[in-house]
XYZ file of C-alpha atoms in Angstrom:
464
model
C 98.329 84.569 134.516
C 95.587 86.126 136.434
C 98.125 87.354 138.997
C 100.325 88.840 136.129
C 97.018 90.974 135.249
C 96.376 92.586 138.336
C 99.964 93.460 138.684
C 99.963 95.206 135.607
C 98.896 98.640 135.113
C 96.353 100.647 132.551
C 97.950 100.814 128.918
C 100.401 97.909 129.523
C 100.791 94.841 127.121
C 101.202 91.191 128.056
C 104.094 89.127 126.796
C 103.428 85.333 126.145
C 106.189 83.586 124.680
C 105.926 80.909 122.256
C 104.383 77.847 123.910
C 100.659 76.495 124.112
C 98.696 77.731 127.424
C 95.371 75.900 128.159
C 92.382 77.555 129.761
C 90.360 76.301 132.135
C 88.500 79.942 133.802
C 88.474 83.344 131.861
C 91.535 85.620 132.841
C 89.281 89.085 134.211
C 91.202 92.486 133.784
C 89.173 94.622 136.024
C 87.394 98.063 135.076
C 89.997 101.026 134.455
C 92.650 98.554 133.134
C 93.267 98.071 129.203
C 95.782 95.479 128.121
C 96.915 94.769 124.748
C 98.098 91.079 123.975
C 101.261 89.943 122.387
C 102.774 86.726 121.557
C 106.077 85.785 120.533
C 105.668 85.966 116.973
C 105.066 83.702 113.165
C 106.874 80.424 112.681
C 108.647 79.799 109.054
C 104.940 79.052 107.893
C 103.579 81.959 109.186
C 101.115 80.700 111.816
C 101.445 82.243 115.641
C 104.347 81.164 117.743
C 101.699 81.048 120.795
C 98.683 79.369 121.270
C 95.706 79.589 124.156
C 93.506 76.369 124.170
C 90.382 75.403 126.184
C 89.836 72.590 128.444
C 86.483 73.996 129.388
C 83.995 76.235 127.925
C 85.033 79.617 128.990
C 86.459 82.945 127.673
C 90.108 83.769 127.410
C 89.845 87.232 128.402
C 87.088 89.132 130.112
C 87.818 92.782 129.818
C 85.575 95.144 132.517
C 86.312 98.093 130.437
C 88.151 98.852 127.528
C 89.967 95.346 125.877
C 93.328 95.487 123.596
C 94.720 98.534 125.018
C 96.999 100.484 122.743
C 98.621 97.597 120.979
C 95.521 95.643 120.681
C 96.185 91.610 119.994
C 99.111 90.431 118.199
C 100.453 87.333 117.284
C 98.475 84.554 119.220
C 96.260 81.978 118.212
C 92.650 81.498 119.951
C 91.375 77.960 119.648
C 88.216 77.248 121.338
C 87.968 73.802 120.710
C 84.079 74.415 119.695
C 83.244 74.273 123.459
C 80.069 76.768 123.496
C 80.603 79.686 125.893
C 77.603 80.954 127.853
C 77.136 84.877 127.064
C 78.786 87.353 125.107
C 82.087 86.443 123.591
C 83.865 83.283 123.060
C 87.037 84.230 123.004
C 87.509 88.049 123.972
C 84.900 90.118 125.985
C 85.113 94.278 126.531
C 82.587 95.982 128.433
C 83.176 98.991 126.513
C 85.095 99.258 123.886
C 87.468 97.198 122.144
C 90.940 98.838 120.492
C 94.420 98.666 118.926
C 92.963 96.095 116.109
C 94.495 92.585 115.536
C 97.242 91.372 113.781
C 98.884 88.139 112.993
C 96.319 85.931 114.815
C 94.214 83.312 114.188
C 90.212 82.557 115.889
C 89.563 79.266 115.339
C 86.110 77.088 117.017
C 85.258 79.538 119.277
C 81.529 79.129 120.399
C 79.484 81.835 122.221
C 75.667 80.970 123.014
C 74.511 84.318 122.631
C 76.491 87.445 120.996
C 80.446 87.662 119.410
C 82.023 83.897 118.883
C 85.442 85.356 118.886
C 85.345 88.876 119.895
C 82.251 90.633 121.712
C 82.585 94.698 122.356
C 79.775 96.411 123.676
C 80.858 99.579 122.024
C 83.137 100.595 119.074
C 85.544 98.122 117.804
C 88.702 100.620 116.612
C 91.656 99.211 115.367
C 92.785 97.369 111.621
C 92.523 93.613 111.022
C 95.844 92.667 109.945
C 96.673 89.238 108.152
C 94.487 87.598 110.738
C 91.738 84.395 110.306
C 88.878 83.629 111.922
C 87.126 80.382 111.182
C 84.355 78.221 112.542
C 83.722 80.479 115.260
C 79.774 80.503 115.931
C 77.599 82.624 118.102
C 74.055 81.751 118.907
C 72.542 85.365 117.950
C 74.673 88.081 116.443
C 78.396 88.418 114.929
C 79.244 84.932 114.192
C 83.095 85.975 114.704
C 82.521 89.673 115.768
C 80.160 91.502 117.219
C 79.982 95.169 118.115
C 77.426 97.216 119.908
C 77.874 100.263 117.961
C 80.314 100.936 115.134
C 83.371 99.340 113.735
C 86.169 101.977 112.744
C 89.220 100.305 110.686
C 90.852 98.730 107.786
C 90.285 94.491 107.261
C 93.799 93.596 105.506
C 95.194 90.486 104.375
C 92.822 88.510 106.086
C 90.377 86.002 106.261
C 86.392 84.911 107.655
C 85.623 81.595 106.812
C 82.980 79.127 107.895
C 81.380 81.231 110.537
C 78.144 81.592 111.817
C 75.492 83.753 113.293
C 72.234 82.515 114.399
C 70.947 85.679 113.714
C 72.645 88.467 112.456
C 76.450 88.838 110.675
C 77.673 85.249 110.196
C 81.093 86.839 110.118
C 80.861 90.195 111.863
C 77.929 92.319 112.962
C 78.150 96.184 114.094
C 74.902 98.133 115.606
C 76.186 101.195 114.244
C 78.201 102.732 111.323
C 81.192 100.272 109.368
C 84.052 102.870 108.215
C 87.167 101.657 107.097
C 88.895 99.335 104.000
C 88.365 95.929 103.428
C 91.284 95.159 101.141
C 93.009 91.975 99.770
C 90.468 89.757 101.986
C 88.440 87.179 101.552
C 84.719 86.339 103.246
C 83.982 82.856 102.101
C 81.184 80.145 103.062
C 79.964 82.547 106.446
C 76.125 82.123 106.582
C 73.385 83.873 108.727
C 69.869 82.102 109.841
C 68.769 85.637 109.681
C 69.925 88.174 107.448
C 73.747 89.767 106.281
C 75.534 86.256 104.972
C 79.460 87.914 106.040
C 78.517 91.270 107.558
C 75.503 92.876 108.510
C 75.560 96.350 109.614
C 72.764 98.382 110.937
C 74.149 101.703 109.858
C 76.239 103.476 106.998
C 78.980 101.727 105.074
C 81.682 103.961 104.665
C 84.617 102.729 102.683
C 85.721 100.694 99.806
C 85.833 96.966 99.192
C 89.453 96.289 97.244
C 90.653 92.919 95.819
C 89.109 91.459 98.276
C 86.591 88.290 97.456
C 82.881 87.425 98.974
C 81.946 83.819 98.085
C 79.544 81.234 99.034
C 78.250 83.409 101.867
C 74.224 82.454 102.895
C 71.728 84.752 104.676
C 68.488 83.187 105.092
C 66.256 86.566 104.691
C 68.126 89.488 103.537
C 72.139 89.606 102.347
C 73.699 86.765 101.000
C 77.311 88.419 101.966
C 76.859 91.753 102.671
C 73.708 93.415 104.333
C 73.895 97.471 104.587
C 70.344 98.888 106.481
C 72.280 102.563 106.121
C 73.639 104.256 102.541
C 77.098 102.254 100.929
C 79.628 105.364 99.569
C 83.131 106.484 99.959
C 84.711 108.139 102.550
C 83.139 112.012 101.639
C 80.314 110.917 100.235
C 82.555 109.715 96.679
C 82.058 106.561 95.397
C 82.845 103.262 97.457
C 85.435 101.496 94.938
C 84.981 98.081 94.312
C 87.969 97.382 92.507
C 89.627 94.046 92.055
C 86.843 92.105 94.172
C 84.358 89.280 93.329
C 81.239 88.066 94.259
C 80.331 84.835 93.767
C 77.925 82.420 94.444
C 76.136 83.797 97.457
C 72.811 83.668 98.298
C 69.973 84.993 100.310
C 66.348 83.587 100.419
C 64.337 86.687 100.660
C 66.200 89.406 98.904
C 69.798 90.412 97.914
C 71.932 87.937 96.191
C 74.987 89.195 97.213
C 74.499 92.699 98.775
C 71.159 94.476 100.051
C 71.009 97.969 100.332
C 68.620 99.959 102.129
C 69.194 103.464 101.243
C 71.380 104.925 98.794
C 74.395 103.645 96.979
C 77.349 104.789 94.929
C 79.644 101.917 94.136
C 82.462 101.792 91.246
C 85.421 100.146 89.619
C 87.886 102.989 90.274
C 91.304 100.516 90.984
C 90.438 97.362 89.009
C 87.623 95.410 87.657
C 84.195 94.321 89.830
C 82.771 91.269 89.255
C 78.856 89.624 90.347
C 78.891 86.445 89.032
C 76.815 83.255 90.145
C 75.010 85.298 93.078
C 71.123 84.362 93.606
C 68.761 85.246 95.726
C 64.816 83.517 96.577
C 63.924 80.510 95.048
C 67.312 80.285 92.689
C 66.818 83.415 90.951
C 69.698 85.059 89.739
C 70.780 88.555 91.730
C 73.611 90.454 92.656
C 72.633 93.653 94.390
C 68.931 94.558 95.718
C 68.361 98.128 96.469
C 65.512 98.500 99.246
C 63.400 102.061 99.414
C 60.288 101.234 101.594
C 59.797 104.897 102.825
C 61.406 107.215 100.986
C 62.960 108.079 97.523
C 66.654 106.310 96.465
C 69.552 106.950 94.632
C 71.911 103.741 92.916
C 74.943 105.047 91.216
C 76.826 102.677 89.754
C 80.186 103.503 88.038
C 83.832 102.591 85.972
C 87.185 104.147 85.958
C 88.835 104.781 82.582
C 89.588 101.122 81.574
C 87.674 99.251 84.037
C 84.705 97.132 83.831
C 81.711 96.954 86.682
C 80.700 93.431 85.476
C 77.745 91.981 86.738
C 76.531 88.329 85.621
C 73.755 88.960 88.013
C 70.801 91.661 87.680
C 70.230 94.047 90.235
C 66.525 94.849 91.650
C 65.164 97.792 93.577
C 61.403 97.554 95.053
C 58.570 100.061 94.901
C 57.831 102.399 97.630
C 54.544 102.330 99.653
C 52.961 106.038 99.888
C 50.646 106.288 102.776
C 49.185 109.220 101.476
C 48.082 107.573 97.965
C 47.573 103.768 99.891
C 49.681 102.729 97.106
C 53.202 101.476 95.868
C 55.135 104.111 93.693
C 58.636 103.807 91.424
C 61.023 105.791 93.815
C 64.439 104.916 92.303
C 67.053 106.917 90.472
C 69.592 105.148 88.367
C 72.836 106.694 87.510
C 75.479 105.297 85.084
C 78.851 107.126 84.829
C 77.426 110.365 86.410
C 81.093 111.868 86.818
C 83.388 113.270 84.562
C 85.733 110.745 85.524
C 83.741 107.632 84.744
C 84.676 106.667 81.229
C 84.833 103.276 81.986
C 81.928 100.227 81.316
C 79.092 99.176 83.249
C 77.918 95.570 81.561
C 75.224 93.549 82.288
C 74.885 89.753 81.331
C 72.042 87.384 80.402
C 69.685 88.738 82.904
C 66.590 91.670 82.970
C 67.040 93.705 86.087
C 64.168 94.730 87.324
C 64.275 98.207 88.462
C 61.345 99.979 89.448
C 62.467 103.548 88.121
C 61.096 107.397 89.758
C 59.826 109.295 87.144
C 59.776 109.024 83.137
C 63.298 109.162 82.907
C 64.494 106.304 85.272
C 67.941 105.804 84.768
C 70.960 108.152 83.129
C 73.955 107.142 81.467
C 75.908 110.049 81.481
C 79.617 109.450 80.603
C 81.509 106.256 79.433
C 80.106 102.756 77.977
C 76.762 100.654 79.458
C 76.751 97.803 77.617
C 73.619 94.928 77.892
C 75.078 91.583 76.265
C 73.895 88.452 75.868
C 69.987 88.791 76.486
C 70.000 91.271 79.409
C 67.985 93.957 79.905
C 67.099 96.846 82.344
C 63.943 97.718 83.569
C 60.602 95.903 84.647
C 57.354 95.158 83.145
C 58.986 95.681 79.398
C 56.961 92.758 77.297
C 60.447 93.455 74.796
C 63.376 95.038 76.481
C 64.277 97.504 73.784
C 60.999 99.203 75.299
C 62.277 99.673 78.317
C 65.543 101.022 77.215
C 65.178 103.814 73.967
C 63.558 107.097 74.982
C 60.233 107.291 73.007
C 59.321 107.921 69.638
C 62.854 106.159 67.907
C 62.209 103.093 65.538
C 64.872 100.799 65.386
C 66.330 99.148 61.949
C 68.304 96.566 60.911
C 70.870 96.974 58.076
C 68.091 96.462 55.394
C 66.058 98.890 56.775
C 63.462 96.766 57.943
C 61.653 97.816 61.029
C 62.879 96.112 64.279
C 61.445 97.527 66.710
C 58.995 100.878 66.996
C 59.300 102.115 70.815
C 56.127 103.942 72.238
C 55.099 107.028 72.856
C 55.540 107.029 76.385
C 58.910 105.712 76.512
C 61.525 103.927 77.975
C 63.473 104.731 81.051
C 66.655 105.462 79.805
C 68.392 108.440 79.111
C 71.756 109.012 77.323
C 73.675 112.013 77.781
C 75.991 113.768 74.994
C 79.285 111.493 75.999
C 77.759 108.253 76.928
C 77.424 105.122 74.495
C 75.008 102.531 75.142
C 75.703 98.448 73.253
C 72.666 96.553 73.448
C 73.513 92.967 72.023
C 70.465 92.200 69.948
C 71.030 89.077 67.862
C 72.182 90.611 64.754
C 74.407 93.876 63.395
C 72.584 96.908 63.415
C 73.645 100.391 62.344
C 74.536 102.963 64.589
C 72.616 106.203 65.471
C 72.663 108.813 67.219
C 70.171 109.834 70.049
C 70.403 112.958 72.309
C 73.869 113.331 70.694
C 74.665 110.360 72.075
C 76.121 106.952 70.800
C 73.476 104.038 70.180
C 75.102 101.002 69.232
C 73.364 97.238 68.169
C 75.942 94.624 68.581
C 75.638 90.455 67.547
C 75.272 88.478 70.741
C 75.340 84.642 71.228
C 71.820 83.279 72.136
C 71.077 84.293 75.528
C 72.115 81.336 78.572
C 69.074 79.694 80.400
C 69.981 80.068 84.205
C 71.218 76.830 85.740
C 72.949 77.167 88.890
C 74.724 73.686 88.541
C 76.203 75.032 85.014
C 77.344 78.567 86.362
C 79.285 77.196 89.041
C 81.418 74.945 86.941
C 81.483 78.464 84.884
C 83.579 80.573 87.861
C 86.699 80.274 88.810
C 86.920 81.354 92.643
């Protein structure tokens, strides 16, 4: 095989039929050469026709320069046979960049001590993930499947991360850089990090959308139980990263962000479907979906739904103070938006749990357009001794349908604000009237005596 290499020339793709091929060296295509892989296709039950083993702990491929050429990897299936590869990359290792994406393969017990268990690029990584798996692959630092030294431009489709792990950083992929592209119709499930980002940890932006794709039983020991973002998380043109048709469920992080951690800003919606946090904690067992970090500077969470759609979250969401050096002390330096856009007619709902928000400014947090509904027990907002408090503007008194006094909200208010076409349903225990504040809808509904949180119970609850 190594002769076939050097015979071939830059841009060219290698044709393996469909048998098994054991390793025992790495196969080196030399600086100035980039290959793409092929093998001979799926069987009936769609698994690659061929398939590279290892007799001895080394790397398939060492690229010098750029790896997968135009075409990229198709159709093969890596098994490492767990055999722990000293360096970068268990499986596939660029020097530069890696391109042309993979599709139809499989990475299965690859083992890397040090960066990448499956696929180490010291640059970009550019190409879609098509109907491809990687599982058990395990590096000994960063990108328990993939690891990239600076960003990672493409679309995950159809595809799979399961049981990896990262030492340190990513237990299913980790980029230095930006992550731009879709992840859509995938799944990230039982991936942990000794460090922080559970699935994916990504130093920069996020830049995308996350589609009916699912994120469950990921574990980051610090920071991330699946996802871990230290840049913004929007849309491609600074709209709103859609979240539609996905769940998270059951991961969790021991410092801080049940499921996701943000660092700086975030706009994130059900535009195509329904969003679901369910079962996500994050510390000692406590309940959390989303953390929004803002040590140094002010933040902005938008959260949003589509006309018909529901951003459902079981889980709270916090946000932390920020420290002002100038002051020597912590200060509220968080925006909430609800529905900001015309467009957003749809419901954000909270369930069972306060989030504790630490807001900037008397106002806090705006519901602007559609539905926010707080149901059984929840609330929004921290240090409210009663969470009506924290949620009426000030000076309202709230009644129940004999016109007994409920509730009589201070002077100095609560964070919310309603704008003229948004409706906010806080379930309360009992019918109350409706009224009108700020020409806007305020609604009382019946709820069901708020849940104690018991992680045993909420499991048997979900339905992955």
């Amino acid at each position: 095989m190594q002769a076939a290499v050097w015979e071939a020339s830059n841009g060219d793709t290698l044709l393996f039929p469909g048998s098994t091929f054991v390793f025992s060296g790495e196969v080196v295509v030399e600086s100035g050469k980039s290959l793409g892989l092929r093998g001979a296709g799926l069987s009936e039950s769609g698994q690659p026709l061929t398939v590279l083993e290892k007799s001895e702990a080394c790397r398939f491929f060492c690229f010098e320069g750029n790896g997968g050429g135009g075409s990229g990897i198709r159709s093969i299936a890596f098994d490492g046979k767990e055999l722990p590869v000293d360096g970068y990359g268990g499986a596939i290792y660029c020097d530069s960049n890696f391109s042309g994406g993979v599709q139809n393969s499989s990475f299965a017990g690859n083992r890397v001590n040090y960066d990448g268990g499956a696929i180490f690029c010291w640059d970009d990584f550019i190409g879609d993930i098509q109907s491809s798996s990687f599982a058990g692959n395990r590096s000994g630092n960063d990108g328990g499947a993939i690891r990239c030294g600076n960003n990672f431009i493409g679309d995950i489709q159809s595809s799979s991360f399961a049981g990896n792990g990262a030492n340190y950083l990513g237990g299913a992929i980790y980029c230095n850089g930006n992550f731009t592209g879709y992840i859509l119709g995938s799944s990230f499930a039982d991936n942990r990090s000794d460090w922080n980002g559970g699935a994916i940890n990504c130093n920069g932006n996020f830049t995308g959308a996350v589609q009916s794709s699912s994120f469950a039983d990921n574990w980051a020991d610090r920071y991330g139980g699946a996802i871990l973002y230290w840049g913004s998380c929007t849309g491609k043109d600074d709209a709103f990263a859609d979240l539609g048709g996905s769940r998270f469920l059951r991961n969790g992080a021991g410092i801080l962000g049940g499921a996701v951690y943000c660092y700086e800003d975030a706009k994130l919606a059900a535009l195509s479907g329904d969003v679901v946090f369910q079962g996500n904690w994050h510390g000692a067992g406590e309940p959390n979906g989303l953390h929004f970090a803002n040590y140094d500077d002010a933040r902005t969470i938008a959260l949003a739904a589509a006309a018909g759609r529901t951003f459902h979250s079981y889980d709270p969401i916090s946000g932390n103070t920020y420290y002002d050096d100038e002051f020597s002390g912590f200060y509220p330096h968080l925006t909430v938006q609800i529905n900001p856009e015309s467009g957003h007619t749809g419901t954000v709902l909270f369930d069972r749990h306060r989030s504790d928000i630490w807001f900037e400014g008397a106002d806090g947090a705006t519901v602007s357009h559609g539905t926010m509904v707080l149901q059984n027990g929840a609330s929004f907002g921290a240090g409210a001794s009663n969470f009506l408090s924290a949620l009426i503007d000030s000076g309202q008194d709230i009644y129940d349908v004999n016109d007994e006094l409920l509730e009589s909200i201070p002077a100095n208010g609560g964070p919310f604000r309603l704008c003229e076409s948004a409706t906010l349903l806080i379930a309360y225990g009992q019918p109350i009237d409706v009224y009108s504040f700020h020409e806007s809808t305020f609604q009382v509904e019946s709820y069901t005596q708020a849940v104690p949180y018991d992680p045993a119970s909420m499991r048997s609850e979900i339905n992955a």
